[in-house]
Tab-separated table of C-alpha atoms in Angstrom:
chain	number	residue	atom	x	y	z
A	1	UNK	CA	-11.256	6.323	23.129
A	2	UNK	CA	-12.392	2.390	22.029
A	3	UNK	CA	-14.679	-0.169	22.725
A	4	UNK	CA	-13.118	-3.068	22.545
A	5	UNK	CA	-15.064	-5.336	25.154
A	6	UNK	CA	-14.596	-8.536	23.454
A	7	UNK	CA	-11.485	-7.811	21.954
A	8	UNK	CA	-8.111	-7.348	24.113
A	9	UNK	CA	-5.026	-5.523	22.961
A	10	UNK	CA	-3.508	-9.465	23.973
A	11	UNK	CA	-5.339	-10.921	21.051
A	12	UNK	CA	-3.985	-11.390	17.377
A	13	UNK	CA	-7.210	-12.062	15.889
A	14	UNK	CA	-7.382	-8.440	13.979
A	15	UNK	CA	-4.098	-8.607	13.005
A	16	UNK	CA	-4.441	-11.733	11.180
A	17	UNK	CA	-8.437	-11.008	10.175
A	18	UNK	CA	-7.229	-7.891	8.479
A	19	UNK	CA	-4.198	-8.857	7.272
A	20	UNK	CA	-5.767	-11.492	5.189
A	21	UNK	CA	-8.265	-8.934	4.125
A	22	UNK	CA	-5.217	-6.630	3.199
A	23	UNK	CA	-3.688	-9.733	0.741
A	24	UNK	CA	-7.785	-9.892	-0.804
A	25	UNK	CA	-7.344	-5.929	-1.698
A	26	UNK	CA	-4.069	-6.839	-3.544
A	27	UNK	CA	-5.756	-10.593	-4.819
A	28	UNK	CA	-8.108	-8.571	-7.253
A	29	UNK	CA	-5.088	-6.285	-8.865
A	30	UNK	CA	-2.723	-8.929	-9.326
A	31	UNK	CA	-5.802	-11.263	-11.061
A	32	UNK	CA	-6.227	-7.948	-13.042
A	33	UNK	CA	-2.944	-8.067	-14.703
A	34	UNK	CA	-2.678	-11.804	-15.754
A	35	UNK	CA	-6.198	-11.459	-17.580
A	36	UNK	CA	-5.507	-8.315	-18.976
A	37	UNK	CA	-3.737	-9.703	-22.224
A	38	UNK	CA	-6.657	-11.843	-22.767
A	39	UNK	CA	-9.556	-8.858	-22.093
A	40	UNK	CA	-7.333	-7.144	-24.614
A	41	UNK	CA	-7.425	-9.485	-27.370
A	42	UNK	CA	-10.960	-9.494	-26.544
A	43	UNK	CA	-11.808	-6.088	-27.021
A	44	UNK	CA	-9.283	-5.650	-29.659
A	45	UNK	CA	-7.539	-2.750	-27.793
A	46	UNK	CA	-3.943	-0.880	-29.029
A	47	UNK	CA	-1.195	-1.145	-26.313
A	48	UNK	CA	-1.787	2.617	-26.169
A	49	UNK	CA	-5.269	1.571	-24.758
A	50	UNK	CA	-3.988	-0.905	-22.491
A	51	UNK	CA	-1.119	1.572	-21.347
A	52	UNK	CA	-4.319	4.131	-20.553
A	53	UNK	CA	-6.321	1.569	-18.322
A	54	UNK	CA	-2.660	1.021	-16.303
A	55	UNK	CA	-2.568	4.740	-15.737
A	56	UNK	CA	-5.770	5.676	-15.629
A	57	UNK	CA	-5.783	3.730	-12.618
A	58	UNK	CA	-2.739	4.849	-10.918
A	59	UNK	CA	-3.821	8.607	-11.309
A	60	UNK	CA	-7.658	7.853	-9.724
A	61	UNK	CA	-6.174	5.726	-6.990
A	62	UNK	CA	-4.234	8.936	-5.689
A	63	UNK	CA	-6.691	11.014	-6.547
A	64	UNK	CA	-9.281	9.353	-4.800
A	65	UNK	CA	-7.251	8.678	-1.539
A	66	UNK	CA	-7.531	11.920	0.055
A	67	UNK	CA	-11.319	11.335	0.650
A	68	UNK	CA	-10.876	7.830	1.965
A	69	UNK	CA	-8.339	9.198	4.849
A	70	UNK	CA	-11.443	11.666	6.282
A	71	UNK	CA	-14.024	9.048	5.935
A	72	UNK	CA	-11.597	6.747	7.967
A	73	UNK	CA	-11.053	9.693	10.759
A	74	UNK	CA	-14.927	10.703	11.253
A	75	UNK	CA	-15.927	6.914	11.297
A	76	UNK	CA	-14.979	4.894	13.921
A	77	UNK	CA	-16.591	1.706	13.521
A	78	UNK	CA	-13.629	0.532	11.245
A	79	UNK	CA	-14.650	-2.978	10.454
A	80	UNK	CA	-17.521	-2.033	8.452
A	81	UNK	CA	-15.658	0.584	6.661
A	82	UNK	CA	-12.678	-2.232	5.615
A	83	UNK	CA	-15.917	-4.619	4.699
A	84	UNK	CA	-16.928	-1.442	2.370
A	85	UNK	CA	-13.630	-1.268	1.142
A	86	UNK	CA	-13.368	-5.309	0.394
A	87	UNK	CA	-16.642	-5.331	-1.147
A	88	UNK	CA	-15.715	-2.114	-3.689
A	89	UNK	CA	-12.249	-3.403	-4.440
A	90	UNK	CA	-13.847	-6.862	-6.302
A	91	UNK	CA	-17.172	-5.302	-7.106
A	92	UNK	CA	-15.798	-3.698	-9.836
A	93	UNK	CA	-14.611	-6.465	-12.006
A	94	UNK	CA	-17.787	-8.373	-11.361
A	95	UNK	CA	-18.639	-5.544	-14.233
A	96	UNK	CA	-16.212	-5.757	-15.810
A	97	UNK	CA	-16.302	-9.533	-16.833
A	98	UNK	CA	-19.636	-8.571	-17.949
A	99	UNK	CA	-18.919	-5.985	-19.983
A	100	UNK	CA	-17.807	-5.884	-24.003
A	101	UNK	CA	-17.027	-1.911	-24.190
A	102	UNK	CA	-13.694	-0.123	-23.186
A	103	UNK	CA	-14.878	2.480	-21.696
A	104	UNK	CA	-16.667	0.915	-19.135
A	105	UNK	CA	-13.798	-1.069	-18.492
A	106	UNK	CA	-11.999	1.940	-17.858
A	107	UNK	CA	-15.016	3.609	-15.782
A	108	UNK	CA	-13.968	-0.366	-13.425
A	109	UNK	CA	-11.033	1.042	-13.048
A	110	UNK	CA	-11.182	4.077	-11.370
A	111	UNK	CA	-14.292	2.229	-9.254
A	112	UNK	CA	-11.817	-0.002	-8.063
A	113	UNK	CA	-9.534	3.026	-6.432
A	114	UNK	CA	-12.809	3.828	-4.244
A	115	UNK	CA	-11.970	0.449	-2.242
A	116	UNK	CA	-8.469	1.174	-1.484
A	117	UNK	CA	-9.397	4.649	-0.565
A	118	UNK	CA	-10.708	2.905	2.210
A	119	UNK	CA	-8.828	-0.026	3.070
A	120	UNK	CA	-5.127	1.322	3.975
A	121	UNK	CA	-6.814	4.816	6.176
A	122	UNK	CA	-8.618	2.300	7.667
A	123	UNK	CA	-6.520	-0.554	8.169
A	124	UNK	CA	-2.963	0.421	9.380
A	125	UNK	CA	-4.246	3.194	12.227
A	126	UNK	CA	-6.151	0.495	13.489
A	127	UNK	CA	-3.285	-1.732	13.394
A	128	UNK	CA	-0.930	0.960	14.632
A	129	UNK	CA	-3.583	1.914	17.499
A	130	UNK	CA	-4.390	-1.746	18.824
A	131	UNK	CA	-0.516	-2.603	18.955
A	132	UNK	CA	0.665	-0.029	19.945
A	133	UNK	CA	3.613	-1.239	21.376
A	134	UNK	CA	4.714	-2.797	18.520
A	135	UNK	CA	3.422	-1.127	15.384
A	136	UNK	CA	6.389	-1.983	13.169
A	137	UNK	CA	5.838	-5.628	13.454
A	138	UNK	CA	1.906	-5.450	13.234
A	139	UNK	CA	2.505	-3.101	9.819
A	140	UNK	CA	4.802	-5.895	8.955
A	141	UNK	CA	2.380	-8.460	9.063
A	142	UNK	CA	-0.046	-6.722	7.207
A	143	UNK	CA	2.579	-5.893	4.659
A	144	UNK	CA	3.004	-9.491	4.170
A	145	UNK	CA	-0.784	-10.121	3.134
A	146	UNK	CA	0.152	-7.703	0.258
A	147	UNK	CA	2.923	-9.633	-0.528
A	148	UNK	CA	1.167	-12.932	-0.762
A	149	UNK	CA	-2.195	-11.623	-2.536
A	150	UNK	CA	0.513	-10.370	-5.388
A	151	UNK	CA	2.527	-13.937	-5.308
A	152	UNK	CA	-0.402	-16.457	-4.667
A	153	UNK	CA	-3.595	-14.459	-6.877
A	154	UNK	CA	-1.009	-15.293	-10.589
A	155	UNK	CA	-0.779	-18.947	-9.189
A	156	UNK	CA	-4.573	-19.599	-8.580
A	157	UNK	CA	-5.770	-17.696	-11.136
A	158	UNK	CA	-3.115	-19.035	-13.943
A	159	UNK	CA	-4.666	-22.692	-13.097
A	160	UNK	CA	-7.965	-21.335	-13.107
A	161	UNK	CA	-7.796	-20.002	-16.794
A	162	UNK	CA	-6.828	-23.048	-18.062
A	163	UNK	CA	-10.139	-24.413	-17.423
A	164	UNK	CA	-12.338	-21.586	-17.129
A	165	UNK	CA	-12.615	-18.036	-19.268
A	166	UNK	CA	-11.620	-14.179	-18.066
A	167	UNK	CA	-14.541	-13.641	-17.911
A	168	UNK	CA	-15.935	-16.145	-15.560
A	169	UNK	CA	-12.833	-16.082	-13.576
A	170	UNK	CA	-13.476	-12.323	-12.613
A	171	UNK	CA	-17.085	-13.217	-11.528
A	172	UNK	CA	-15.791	-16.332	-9.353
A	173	UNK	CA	-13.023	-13.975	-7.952
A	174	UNK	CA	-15.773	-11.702	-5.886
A	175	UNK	CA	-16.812	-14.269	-3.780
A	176	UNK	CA	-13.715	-14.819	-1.012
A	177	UNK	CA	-13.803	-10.861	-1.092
A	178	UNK	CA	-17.580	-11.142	-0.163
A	179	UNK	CA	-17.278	-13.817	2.874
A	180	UNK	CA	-14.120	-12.131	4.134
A	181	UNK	CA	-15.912	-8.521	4.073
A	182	UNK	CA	-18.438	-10.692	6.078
A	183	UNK	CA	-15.883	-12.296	8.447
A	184	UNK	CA	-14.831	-9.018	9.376
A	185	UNK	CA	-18.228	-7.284	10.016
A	186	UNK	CA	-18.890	-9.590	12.301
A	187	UNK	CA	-15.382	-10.727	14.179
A	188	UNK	CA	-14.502	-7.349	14.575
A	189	UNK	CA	-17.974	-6.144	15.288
A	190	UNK	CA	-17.167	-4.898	18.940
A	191	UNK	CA	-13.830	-2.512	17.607
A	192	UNK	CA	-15.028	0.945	17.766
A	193	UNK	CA	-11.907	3.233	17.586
A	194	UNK	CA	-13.142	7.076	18.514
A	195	UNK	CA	-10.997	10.151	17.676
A	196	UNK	CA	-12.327	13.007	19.762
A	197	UNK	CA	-15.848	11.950	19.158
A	198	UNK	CA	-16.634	13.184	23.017
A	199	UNK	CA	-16.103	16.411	24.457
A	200	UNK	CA	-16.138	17.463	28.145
A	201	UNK	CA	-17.293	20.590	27.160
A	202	UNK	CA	-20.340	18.595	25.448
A	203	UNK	CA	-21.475	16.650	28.371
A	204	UNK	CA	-19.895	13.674	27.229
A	205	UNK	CA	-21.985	13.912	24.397
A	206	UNK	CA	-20.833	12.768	20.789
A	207	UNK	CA	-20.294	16.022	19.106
A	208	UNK	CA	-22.391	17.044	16.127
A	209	UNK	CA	-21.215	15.626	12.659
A	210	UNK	CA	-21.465	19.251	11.244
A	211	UNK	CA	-18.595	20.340	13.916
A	212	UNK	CA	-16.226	17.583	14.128
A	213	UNK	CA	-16.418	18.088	9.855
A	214	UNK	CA	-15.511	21.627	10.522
A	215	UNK	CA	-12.670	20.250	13.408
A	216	UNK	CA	-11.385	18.136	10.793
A	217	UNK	CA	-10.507	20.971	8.217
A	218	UNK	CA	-8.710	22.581	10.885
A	219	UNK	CA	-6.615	19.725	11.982
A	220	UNK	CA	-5.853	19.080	8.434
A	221	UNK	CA	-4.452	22.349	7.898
A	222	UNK	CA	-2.264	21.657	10.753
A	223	UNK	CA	-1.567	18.324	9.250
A	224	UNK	CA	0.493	19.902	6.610
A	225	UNK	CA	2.371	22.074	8.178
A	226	UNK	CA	3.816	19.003	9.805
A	227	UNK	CA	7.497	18.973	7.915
A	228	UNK	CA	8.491	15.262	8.721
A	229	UNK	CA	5.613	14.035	7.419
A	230	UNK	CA	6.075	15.928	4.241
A	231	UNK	CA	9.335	14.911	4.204
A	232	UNK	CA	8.446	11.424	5.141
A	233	UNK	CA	6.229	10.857	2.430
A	234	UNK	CA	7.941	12.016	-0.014
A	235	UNK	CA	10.899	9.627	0.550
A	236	UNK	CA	8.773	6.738	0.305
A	237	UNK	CA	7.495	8.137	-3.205
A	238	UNK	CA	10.610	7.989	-4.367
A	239	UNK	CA	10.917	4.531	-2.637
A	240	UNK	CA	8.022	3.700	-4.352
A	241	UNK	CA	9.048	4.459	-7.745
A	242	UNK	CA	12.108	2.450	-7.666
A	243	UNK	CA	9.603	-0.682	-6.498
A	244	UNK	CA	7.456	0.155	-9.907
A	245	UNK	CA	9.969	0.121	-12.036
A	246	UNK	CA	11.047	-3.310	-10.611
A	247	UNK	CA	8.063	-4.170	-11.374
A	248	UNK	CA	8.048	-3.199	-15.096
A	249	UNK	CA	11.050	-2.951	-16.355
A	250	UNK	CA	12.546	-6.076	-14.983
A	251	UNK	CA	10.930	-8.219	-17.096
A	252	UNK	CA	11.557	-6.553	-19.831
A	253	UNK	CA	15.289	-6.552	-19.564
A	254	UNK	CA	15.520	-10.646	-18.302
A	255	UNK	CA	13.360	-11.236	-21.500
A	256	UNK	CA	14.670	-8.827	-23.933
A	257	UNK	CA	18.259	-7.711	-22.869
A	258	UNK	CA	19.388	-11.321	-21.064
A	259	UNK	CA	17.321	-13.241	-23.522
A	260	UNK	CA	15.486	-15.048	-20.523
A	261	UNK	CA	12.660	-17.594	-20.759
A	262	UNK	CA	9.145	-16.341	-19.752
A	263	UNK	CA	9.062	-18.742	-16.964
A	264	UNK	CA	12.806	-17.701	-15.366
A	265	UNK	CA	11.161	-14.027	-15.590
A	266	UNK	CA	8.103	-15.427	-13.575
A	267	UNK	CA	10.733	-17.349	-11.187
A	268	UNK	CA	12.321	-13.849	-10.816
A	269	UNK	CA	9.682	-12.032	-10.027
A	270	UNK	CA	7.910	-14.906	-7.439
A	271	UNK	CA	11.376	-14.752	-5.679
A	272	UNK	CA	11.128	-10.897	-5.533
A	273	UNK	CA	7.737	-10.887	-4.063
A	274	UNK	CA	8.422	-13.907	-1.592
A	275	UNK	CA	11.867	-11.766	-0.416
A	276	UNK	CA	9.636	-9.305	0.154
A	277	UNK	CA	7.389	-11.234	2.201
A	278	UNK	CA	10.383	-12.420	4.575
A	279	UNK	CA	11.673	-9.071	4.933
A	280	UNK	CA	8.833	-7.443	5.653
A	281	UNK	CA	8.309	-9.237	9.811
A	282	UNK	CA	11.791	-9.170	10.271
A	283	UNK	CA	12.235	-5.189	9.567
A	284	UNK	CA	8.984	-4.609	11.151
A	285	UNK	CA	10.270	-6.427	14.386
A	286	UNK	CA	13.876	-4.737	14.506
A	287	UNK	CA	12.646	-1.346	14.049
A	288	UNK	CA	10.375	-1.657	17.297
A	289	UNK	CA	13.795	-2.617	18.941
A	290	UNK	CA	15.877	0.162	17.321
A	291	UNK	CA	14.162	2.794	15.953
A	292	UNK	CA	12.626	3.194	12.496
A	293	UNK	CA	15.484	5.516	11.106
A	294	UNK	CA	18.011	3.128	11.131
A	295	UNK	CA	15.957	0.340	9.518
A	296	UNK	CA	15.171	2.871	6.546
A	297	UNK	CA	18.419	3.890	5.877
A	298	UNK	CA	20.229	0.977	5.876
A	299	UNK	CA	17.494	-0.871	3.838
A	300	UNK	CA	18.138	2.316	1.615
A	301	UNK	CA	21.783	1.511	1.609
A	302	UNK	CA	21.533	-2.039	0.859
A	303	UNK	CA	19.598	-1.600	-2.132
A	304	UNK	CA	21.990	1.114	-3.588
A	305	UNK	CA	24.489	-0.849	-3.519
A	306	UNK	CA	22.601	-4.171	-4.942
A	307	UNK	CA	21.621	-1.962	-7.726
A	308	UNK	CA	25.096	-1.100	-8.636
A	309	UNK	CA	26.255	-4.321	-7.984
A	310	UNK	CA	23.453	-6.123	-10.314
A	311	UNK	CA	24.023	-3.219	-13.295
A	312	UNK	CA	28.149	-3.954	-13.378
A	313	UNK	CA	27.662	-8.291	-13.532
A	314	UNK	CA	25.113	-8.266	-15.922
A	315	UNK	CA	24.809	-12.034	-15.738
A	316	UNK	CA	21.081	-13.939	-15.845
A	317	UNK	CA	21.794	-16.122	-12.573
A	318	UNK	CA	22.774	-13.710	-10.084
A	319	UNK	CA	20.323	-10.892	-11.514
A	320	UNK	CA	18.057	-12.783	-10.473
A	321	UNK	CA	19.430	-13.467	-7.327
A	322	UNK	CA	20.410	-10.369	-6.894
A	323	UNK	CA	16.824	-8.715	-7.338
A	324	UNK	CA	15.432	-10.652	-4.565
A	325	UNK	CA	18.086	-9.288	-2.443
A	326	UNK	CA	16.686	-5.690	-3.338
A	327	UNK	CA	13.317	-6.850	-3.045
A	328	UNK	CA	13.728	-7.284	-0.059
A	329	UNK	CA	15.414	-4.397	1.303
A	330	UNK	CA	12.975	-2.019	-0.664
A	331	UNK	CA	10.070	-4.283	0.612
A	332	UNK	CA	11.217	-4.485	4.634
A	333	UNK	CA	10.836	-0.433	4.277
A	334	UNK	CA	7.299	-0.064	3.662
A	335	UNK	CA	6.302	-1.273	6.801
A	336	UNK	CA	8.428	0.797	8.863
A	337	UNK	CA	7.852	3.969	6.795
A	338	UNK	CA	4.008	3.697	7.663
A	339	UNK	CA	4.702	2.635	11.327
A	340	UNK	CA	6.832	5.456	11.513
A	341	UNK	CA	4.057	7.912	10.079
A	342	UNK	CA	2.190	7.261	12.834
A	343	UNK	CA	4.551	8.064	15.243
A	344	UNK	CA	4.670	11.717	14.076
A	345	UNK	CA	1.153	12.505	13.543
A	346	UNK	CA	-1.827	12.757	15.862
A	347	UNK	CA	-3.605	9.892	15.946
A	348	UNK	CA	-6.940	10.988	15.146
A	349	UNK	CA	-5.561	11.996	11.570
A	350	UNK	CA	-3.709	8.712	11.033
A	351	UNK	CA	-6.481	7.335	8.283
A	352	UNK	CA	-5.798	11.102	6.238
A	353	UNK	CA	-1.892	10.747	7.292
A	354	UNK	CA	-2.054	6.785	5.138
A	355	UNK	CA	-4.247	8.879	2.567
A	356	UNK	CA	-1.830	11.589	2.040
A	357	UNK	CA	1.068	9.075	1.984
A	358	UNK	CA	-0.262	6.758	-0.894
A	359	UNK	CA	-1.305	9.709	-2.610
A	360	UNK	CA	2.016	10.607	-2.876
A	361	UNK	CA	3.228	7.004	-3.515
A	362	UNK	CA	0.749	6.471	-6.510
A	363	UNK	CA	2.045	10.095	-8.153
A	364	UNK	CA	5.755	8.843	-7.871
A	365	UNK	CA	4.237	4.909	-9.124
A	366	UNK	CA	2.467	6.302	-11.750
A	367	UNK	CA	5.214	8.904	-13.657
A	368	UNK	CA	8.678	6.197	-13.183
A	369	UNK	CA	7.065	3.796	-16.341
A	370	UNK	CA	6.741	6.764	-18.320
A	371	UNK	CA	10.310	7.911	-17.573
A	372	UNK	CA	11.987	4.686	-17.704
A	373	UNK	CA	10.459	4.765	-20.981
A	374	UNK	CA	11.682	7.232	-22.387
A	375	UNK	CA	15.802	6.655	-20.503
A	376	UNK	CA	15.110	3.220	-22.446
A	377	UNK	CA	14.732	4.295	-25.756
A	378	UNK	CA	17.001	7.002	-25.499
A	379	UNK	CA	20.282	5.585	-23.723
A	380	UNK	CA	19.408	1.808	-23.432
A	381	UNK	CA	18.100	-0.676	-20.497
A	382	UNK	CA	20.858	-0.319	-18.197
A	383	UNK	CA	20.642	3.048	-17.524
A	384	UNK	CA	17.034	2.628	-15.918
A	385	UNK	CA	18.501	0.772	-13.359
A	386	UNK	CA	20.907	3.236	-13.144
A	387	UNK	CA	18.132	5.862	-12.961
A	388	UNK	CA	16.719	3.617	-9.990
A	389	UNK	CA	20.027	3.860	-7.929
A	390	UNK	CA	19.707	7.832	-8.101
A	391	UNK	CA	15.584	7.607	-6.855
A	392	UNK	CA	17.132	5.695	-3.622
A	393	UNK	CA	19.696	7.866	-2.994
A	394	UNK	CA	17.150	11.033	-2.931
A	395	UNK	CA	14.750	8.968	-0.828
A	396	UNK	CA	18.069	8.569	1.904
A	397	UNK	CA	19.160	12.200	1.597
A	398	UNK	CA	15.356	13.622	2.629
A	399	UNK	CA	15.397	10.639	5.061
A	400	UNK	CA	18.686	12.047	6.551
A	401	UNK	CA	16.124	15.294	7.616
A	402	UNK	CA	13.671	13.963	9.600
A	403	UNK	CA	14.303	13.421	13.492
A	404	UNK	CA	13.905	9.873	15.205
A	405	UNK	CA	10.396	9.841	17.173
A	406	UNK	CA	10.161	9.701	20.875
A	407	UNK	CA	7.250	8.136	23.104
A	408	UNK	CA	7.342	11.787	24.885
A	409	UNK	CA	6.883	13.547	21.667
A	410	UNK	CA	4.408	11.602	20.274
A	411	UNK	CA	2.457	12.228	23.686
A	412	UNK	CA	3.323	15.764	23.226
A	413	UNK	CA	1.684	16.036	19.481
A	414	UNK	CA	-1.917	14.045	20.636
A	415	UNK	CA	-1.683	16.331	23.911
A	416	UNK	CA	-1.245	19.445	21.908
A	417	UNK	CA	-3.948	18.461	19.182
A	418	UNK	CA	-6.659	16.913	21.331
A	419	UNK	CA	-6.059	18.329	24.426
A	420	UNK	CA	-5.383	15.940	26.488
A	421	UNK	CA	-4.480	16.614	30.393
């Protein structure tokens, strides 16, 4: 059940107010890893330091997901919790501009997971539940205000630092989080998404907190033994881990191996990110017409064979070229992937369905730098990408596995769960 009295299904307004809340969650990350040379110098910390605030971070953020996905399925006023979540993503490098010890930089960190614990359980099943009807493209959209927190935050901040310190920066940077936390309370003051919070058996009556915890457990246990979401999941960890090592290792071999500028390397990696920001309504929009499987896998196949393509040329111009081609295949999935997870779940577990799902993500994120590493040192740059190609090609062979969803069958799994007649 929802209120929604002053907001119609017709109406974009959440979609854009939460999408712009979803590129803040990403804003204070990205800011996080221009300033982090400079908080370094600062603090005089080893690379081995740095390298443990990076992953530190990574492991806490999964960690501390599974929590955020039941907090997002008990509560049902949604707006406050993605205020919360706003609010706890920036608050913690307010402290950490004011702070001069690593440790408490590194206690930040893991604060900063608590936020996106709650933003993404929160965020896409409301997304998915308001448009229901077209839940790729509304996942789409909100993909894109990742996409531009990650591209614009360098920009803004970069011109920021030249007149201002880290320190000050981070302080500044809290305030559009604060107002848009506020924005939200109050536009989307009147969404009130329920998941089995009545009972006819009750009265109507909103059924004790004590029981629905207990309901919860139980419907979690049943959560698991759901095989295509397993199975799901796990393909977009390894999706995942072939996006992070984009992300890092990139860089290092236009810089090091192709002997690349630092500001081709940024051009690279703005094209990659603004690919990613095209692809992401357009795959959103075509998997509403044709099913989510077929976007997946041929997004899967189109960056398999970039990757091989890019690893035989070897040449600066169309590497770079050619990785915003792959960003945006491997970005237009993510969007489909999560529209697709709600599909084959019940709804009233879709905020521990997104918990379970970046979980998994953030596992496969955080071991890929560590590997690359070590395929780097050992047999040479090329043969990360290399290592990449085989990650996609896993994430299409579980993808092969899992059955296309149906309206009927996603009728049939809330029927069965909440008993609906």
């Amino acid at each position: 059940m929802e209120n929604m009295d002053n907001i119609s299904k017709r109406s974009n307004k959440p979609l854009w107010l939460i999408s712009t809340g979803h590129a803040l969650t990403h804003w204070y990350p990205a800011t996080f890893y221009l300033i982090l040379p400079l908080l370094g110098n600062e603090l005089g910390l080893s690379y081995t330091e740095i390298g443990l605030l990076l992953t530190f971070k990574a492991v806490t953020s999964s960690i501390v997901n599974l929590p955020g996905g039941m907090v997002a399925d008990l509560v049902s006023h949604k707006g406050l919790l993605m205020a919360i979540a706003l609010f706890w993503v920036g608050f913690p490098y307010l402290i950490m501009g004011l702070s001069n010890h690593f440790w408490l930089v590194l206690l930040c960190i893991s604060l900063v997971g608590v936020g996106n614990m709650l933003w993404h359980p929160s965020s896409i099943p409301t997304l998915s539940h308001i448009y229901s009807n077209k839940k790729g493209f509304a996942l789409s959209v909100h993909g894109m205000g990742s996409n531009a927190g990650d591209a614009i935050a360098p920009l803004v901040v970069g011109f920021l630092l030249t007149w201002l310190t880290w320190r000050e920066v981070v302080i500044i940077n809290v305030i559009p989080g604060l107002i848009m936390g506020v924005i939200i309370v109050i536009c989307l003051r009147d969404l009130k998404i329920q998941s089995e919070n009545q009972d006819e058996g009750n009265n109507g009556l909103e059924i004790p907190l004590q029981t629905k915890i207990k309901n919860y457990f139980g419907d979690l246990k049943e959560l698991f033994k759901n095989k295509e979401m397993i199975l799901l999941s796990s393909s977009s960890a390894f999706r995942t881990m072939a996006q992070n090592g984009l992300v890092v290792f990139v860089p290092l071999y236009l810089a090091n191996e192709l002997g690349l500028s630092m500001a081709l390397v940024g051009v690279a990696l703005a094209i990659m990110q603004a690919a990613g920001f095209v692809a992401a309504p357009l795959a959103g929009f075509y998997s509403d017409k044709v099913g989510r499987k077929k976007v997946v896998v041929f997004s899967m196949i189109m960056t398999i064979l970039l990757l091989i393509v890019l690893v035989l040329l070897q040449n600066p111009n169309l590497f770079i070229f050619g990785i915003a081609a792959i960003g945006f295949f491997l970005y237009a999935m993510r969007p489909v992937i999560q529209a697709w997870l709600m599909e084959i779940t019940p709804d009233k577990m879709g905020g521990t369905t997104i918990s379970i799902l970046f979980s998994v993500q953030g596992l496969g994120a955080s071991t890929f730098p560590l590997i690359g590493g070590v395929i780097a040192d050992t047999f040479g740059m090329l043969y990360v990408f290399y290592s990449m190609i085989v990650v996609v090609i896993l994430a299409n062979i579980v993808i092969i596995f899992i059955n296309e969803q149906t309206e009927e069958r996603k009728q049939l799994i809330n029927g069965e769960k909440l008993h609906v007649k």
